[in-house]
mmCIF file of C-alpha atoms in Angstrom:
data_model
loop_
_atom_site.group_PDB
_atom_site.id
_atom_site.type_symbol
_atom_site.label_atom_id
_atom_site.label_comp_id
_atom_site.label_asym_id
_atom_site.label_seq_id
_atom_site.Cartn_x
_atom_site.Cartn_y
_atom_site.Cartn_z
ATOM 1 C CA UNK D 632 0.000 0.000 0.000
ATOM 2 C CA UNK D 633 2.793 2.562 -0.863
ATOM 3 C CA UNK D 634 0.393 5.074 -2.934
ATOM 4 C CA UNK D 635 -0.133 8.092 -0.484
ATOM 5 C CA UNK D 636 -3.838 9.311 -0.796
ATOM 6 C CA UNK D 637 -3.632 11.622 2.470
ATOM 7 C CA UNK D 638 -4.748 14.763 2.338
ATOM 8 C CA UNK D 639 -2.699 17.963 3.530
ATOM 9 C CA UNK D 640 -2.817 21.746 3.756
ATOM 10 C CA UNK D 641 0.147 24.115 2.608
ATOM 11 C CA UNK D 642 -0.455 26.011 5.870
ATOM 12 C CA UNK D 643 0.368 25.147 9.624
ATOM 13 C CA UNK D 644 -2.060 26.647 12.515
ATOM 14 C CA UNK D 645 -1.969 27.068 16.029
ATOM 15 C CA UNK D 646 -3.238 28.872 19.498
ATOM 16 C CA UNK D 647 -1.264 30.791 21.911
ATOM 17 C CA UNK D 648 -3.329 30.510 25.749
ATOM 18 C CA UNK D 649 -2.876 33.743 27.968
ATOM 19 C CA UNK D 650 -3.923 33.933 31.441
ATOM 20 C CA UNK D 651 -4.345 37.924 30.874
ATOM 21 C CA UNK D 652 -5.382 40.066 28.299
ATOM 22 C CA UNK D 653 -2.311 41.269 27.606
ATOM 23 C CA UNK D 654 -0.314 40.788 24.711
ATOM 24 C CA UNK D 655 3.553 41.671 24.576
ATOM 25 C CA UNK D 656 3.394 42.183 20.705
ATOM 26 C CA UNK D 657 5.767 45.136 20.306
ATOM 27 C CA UNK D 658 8.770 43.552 22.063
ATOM 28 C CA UNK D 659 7.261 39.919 20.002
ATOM 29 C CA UNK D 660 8.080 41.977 16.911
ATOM 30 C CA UNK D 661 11.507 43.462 17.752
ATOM 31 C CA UNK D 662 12.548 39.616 18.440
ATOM 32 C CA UNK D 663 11.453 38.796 15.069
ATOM 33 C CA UNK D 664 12.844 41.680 13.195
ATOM 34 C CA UNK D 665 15.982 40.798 15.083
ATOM 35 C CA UNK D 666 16.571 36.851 15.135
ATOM 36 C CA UNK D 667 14.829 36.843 11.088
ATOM 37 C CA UNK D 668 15.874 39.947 9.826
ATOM 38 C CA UNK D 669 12.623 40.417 8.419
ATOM 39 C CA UNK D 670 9.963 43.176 7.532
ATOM 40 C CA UNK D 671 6.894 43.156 9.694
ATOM 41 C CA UNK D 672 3.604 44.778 9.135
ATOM 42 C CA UNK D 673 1.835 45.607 12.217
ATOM 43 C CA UNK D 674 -1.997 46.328 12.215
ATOM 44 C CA UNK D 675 -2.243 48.252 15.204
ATOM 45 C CA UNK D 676 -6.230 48.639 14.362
ATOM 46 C CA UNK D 677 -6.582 44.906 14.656
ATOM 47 C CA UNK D 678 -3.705 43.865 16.840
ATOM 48 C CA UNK D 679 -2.099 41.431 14.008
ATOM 49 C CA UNK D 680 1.532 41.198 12.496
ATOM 50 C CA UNK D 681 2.588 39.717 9.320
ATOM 51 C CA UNK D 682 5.935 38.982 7.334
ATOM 52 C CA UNK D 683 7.328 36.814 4.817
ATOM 53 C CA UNK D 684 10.535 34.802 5.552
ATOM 54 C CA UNK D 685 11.523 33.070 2.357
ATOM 55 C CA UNK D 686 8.777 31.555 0.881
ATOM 56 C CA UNK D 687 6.769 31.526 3.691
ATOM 57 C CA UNK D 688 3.765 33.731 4.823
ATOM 58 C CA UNK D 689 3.688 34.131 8.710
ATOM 59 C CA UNK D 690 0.645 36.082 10.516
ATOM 60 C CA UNK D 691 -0.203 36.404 14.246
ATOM 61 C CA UNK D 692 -3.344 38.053 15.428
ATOM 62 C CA UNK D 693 -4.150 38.870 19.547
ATOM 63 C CA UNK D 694 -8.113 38.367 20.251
ATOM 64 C CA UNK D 695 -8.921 39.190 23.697
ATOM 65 C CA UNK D 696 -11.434 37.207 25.019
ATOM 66 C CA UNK D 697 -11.542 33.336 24.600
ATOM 67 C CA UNK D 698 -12.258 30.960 21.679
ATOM 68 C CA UNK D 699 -15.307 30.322 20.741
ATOM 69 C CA UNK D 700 -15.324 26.710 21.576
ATOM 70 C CA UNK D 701 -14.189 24.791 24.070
ATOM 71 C CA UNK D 702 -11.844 22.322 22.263
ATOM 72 C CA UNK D 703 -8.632 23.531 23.257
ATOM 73 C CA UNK D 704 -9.868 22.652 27.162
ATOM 74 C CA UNK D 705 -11.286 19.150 26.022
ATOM 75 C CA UNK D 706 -7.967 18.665 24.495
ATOM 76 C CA UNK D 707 -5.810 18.358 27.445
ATOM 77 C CA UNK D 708 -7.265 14.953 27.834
ATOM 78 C CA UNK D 709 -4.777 13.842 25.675
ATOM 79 C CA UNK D 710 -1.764 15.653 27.052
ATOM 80 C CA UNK D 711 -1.046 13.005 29.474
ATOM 81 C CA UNK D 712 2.353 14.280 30.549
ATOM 82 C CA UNK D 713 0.452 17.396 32.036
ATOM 83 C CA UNK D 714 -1.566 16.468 34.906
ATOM 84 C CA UNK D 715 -2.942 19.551 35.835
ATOM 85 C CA UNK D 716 -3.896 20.530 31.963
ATOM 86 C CA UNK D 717 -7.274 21.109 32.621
ATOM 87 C CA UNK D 718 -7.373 23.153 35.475
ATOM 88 C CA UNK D 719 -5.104 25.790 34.332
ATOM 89 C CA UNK D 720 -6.148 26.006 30.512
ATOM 90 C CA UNK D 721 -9.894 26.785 31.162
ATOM 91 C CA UNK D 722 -8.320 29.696 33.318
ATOM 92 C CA UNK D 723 -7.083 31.304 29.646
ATOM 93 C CA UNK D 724 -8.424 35.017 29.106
ATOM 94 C CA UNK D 725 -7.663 35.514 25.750
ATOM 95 C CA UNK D 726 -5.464 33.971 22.785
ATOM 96 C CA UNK D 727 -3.324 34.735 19.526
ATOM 97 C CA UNK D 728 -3.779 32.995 16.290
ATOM 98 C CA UNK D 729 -0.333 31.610 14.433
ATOM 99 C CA UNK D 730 -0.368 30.339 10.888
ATOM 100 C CA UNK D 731 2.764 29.618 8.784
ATOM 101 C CA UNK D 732 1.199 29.473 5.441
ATOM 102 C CA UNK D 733 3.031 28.740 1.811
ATOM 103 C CA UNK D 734 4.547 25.272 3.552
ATOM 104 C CA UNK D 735 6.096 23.234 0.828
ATOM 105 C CA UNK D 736 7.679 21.065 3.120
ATOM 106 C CA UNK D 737 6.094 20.029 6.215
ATOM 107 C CA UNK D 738 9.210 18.894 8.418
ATOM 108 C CA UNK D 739 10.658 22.481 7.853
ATOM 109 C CA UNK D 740 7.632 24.307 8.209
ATOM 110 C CA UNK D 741 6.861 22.442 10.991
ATOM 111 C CA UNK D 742 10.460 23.935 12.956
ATOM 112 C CA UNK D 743 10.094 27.353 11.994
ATOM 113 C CA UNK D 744 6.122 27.377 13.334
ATOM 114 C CA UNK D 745 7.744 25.927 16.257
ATOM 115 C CA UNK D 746 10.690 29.026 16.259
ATOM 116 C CA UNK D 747 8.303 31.835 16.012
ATOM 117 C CA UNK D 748 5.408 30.192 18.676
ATOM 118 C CA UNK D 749 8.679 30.370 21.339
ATOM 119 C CA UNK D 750 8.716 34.123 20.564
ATOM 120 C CA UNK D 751 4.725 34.373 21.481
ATOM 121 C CA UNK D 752 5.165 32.055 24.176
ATOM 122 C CA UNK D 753 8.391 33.376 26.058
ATOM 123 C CA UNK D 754 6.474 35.725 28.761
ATOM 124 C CA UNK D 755 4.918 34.707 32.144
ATOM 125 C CA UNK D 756 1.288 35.095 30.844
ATOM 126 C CA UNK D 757 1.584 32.543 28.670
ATOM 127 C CA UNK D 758 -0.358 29.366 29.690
ATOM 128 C CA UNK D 759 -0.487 26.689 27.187
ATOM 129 C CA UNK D 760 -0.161 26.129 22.561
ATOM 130 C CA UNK D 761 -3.565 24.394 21.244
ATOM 131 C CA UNK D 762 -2.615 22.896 18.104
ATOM 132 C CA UNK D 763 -6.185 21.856 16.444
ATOM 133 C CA UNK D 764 -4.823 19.587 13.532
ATOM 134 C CA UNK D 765 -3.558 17.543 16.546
ATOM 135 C CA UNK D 766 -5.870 17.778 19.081
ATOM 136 C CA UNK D 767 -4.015 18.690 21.915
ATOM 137 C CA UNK D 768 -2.980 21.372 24.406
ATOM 138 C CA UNK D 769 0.319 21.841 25.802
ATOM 139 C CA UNK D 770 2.132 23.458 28.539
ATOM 140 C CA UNK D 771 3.826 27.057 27.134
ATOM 141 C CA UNK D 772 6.941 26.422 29.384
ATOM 142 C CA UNK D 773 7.571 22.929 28.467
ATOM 143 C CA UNK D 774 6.902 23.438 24.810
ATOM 144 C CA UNK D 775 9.401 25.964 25.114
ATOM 145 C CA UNK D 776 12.083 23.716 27.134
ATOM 146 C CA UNK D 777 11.568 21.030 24.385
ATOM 147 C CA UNK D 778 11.722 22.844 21.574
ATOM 148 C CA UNK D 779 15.509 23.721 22.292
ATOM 149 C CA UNK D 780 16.291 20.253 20.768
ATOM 150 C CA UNK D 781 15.995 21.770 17.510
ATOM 151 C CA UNK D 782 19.393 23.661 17.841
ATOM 152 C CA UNK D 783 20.828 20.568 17.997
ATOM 153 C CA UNK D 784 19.246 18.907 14.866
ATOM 154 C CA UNK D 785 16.725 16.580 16.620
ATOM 155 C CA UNK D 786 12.822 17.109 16.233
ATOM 156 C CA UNK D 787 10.881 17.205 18.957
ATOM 157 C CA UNK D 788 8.145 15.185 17.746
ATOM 158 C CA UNK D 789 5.788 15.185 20.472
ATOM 159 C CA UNK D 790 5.005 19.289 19.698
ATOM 160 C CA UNK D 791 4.532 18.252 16.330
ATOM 161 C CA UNK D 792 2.231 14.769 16.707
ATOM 162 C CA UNK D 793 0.038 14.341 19.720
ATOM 163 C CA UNK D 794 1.133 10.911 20.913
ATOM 164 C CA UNK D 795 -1.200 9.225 23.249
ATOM 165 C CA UNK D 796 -1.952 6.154 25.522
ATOM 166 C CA UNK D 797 -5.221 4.478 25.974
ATOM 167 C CA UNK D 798 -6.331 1.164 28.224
ATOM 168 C CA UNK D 799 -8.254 -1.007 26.099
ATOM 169 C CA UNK D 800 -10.202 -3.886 28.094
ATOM 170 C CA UNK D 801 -7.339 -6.911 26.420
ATOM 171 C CA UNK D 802 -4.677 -4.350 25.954
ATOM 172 C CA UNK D 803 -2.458 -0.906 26.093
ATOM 173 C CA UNK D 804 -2.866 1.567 22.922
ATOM 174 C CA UNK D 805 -0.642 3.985 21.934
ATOM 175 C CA UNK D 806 -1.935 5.862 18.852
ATOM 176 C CA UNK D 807 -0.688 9.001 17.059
ATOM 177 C CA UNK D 808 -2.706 12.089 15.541
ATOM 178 C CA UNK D 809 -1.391 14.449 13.674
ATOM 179 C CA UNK D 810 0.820 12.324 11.304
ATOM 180 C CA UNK D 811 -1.282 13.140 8.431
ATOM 181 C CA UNK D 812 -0.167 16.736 8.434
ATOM 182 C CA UNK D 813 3.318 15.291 7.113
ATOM 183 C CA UNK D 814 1.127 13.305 4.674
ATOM 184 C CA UNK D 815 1.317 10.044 6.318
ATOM 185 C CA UNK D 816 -0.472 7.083 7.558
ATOM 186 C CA UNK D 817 -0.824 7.753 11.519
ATOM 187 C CA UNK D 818 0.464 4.080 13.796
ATOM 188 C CA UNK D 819 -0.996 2.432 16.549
ATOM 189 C CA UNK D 820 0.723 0.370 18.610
ATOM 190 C CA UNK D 821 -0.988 -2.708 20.388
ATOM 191 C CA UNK D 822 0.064 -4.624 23.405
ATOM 192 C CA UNK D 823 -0.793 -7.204 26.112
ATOM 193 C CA UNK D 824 1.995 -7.037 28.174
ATOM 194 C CA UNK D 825 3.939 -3.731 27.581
ATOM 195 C CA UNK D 826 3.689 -0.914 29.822
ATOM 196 C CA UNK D 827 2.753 2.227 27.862
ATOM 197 C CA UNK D 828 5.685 4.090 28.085
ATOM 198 C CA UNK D 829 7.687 0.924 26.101
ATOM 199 C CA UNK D 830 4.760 1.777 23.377
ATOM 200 C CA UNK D 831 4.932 5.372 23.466
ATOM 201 C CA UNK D 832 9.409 5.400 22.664
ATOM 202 C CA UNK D 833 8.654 3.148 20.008
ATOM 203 C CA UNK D 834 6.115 5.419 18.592
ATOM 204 C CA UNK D 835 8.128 8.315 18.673
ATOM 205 C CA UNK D 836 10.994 7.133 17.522
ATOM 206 C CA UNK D 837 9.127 5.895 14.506
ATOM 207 C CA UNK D 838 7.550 9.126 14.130
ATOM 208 C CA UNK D 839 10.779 10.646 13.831
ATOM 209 C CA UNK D 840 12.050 8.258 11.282
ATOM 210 C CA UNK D 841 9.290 8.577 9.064
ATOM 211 C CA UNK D 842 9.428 12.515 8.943
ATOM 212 C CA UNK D 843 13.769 12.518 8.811
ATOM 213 C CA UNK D 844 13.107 9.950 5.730
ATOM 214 C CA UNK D 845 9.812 11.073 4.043
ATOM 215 C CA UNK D 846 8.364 7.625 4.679
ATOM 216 C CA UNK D 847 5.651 6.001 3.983
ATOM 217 C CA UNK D 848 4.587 3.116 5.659
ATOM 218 C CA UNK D 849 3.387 -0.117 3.722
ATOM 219 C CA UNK D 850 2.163 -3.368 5.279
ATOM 220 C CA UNK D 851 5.250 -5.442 5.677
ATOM 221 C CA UNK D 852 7.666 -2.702 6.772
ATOM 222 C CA UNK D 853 9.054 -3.896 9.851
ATOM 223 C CA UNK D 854 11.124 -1.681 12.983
ATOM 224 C CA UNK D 855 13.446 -2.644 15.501
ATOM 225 C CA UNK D 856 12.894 -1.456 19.493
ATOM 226 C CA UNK D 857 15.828 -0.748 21.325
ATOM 227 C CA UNK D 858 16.030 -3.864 22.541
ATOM 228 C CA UNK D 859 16.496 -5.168 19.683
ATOM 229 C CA UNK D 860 12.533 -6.609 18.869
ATOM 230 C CA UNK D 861 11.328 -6.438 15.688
ATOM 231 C CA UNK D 862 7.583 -5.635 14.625
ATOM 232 C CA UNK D 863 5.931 -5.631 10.940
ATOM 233 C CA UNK D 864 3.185 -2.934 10.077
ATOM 234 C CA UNK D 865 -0.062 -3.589 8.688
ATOM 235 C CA UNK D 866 -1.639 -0.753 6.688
ATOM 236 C CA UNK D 867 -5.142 -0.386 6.708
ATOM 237 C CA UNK D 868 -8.104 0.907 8.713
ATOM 238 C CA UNK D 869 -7.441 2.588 12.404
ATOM 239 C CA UNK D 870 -8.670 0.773 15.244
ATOM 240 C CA UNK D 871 -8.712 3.358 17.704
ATOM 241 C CA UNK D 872 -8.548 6.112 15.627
ATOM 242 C CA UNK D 873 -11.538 7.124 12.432
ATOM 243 C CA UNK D 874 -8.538 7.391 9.772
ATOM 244 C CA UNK D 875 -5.874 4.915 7.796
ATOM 245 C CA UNK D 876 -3.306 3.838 9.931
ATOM 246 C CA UNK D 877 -0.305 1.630 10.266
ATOM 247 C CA UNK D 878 -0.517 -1.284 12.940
ATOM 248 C CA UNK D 879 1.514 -2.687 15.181
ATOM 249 C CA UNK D 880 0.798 -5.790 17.335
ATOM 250 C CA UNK D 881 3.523 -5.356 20.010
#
């Protein structure tokens, strides 16, 4: 099953969370005029910025007042490295929109979305990043910690691909979402006897391969664990998940 028939946009989204209304965007812009060397237009009328960096199209706009829907506090279900998730997101007083648009190539659109959403993020009103195309909500501060892999050439997939374990009644799920941004089949890995975090390094890991290699998973591809197991995917419908995805009985 090697023919790719996922769908993706040219454009990457997401929401900044602030526990105020304020919105630090004239010092945001001297950073980015700074670290890009770039020409911003500010919209003081509407409180939105916009530039171009290369080929891409960046724009930020400050709303104050909350979103008009309550996914990005039904999300933190699924951020199950941040306990308190909940609690501190439906606190939020007001948010700013992100979009990286003109993305020819999702890996390296993906790092400089992830570059610029530090910028928003790096004051003390900033609660938590909603990304919608992965339905899930998570921590400003941490995002920002782990995003300092990039200057080191690793991807820190889990900002990129909500990864996420579920109990089953026979058996431990770990299933990805967000994979089909990159164009690719999303995995679910399927065990009996291994405890979740097991499932959840070999998911990332994969995750990371795929993107570094522009793979595409086909029934029969099989992957190594670090200890040295190997496991062969099976393409096909998700079982957890309402979209194609590539199986592994672990």
């Amino acid at each position: 099953m090697s023919e790719n028939n996922i769908k993706t946009s040219s454009s990457i989204m997401g929401y900044l969370l602030l526990e105020n209304n304020t919105f630090h965007i004239i010092e945001i812009i001297a950073t980015l005029i700074r670290k890009y060397g770039v020409d911003v237009k500010f919209d003081e009328k509407s409180n939105a910025f916009t530039f171009k960096y290369g080929d891409y199209i960046i724009g930020a706009s400050f709303v104050n007042g909350v979103m008009g829907t309550t996914d990005p506090i039904n999300a933190c279900k699924y951020n199950f490295l941040w306990k308190s998730a909940r609690e501190k997101v439906s606190l939020y007083k007001s948010h700013v929109l992100l979009s990286v648009m003109n993305v020819k190539n999702k890996l390296e659109g993906y790092k400089l979305f992830t570059e610029i959403m530090c910028v928003l993020a790096n004051f003390d009103n900033a609660i938590a990043i909603y990304m919608p195309a992965q339905n899930v909500t998570l921590n400003a501060g941490t995002y920002i910690e782990d995003a300092r892999v990039l200057k080191s050439g690793k991807n820190p997939i889990h900002l990129w691909i909500c990864i996420c374990p579920v109990e089953l009644e026979d058996a431990t799920l770990v299933y990805t979402y967000g994979l089909n941004e990159f164009g690719k089949y999303e995995i679910e890995a399927r065990s009996t006897e291994k405890h979740y975090m097991e499932l959840f390094d070999f998911v990332y890991n994969l995750c990371d391969y795929i993107l570094i290699n522009n793979k595409i998973l086909e029934t029969g591809d099989s992957f190594n664990t670090a200890n040295g197991e190997n496991y062969i995917a099976i393409v096909g419908e998700g079982i957890y998940i309402d979209r194609a995805s590539a199986k592994f009985n672990m």
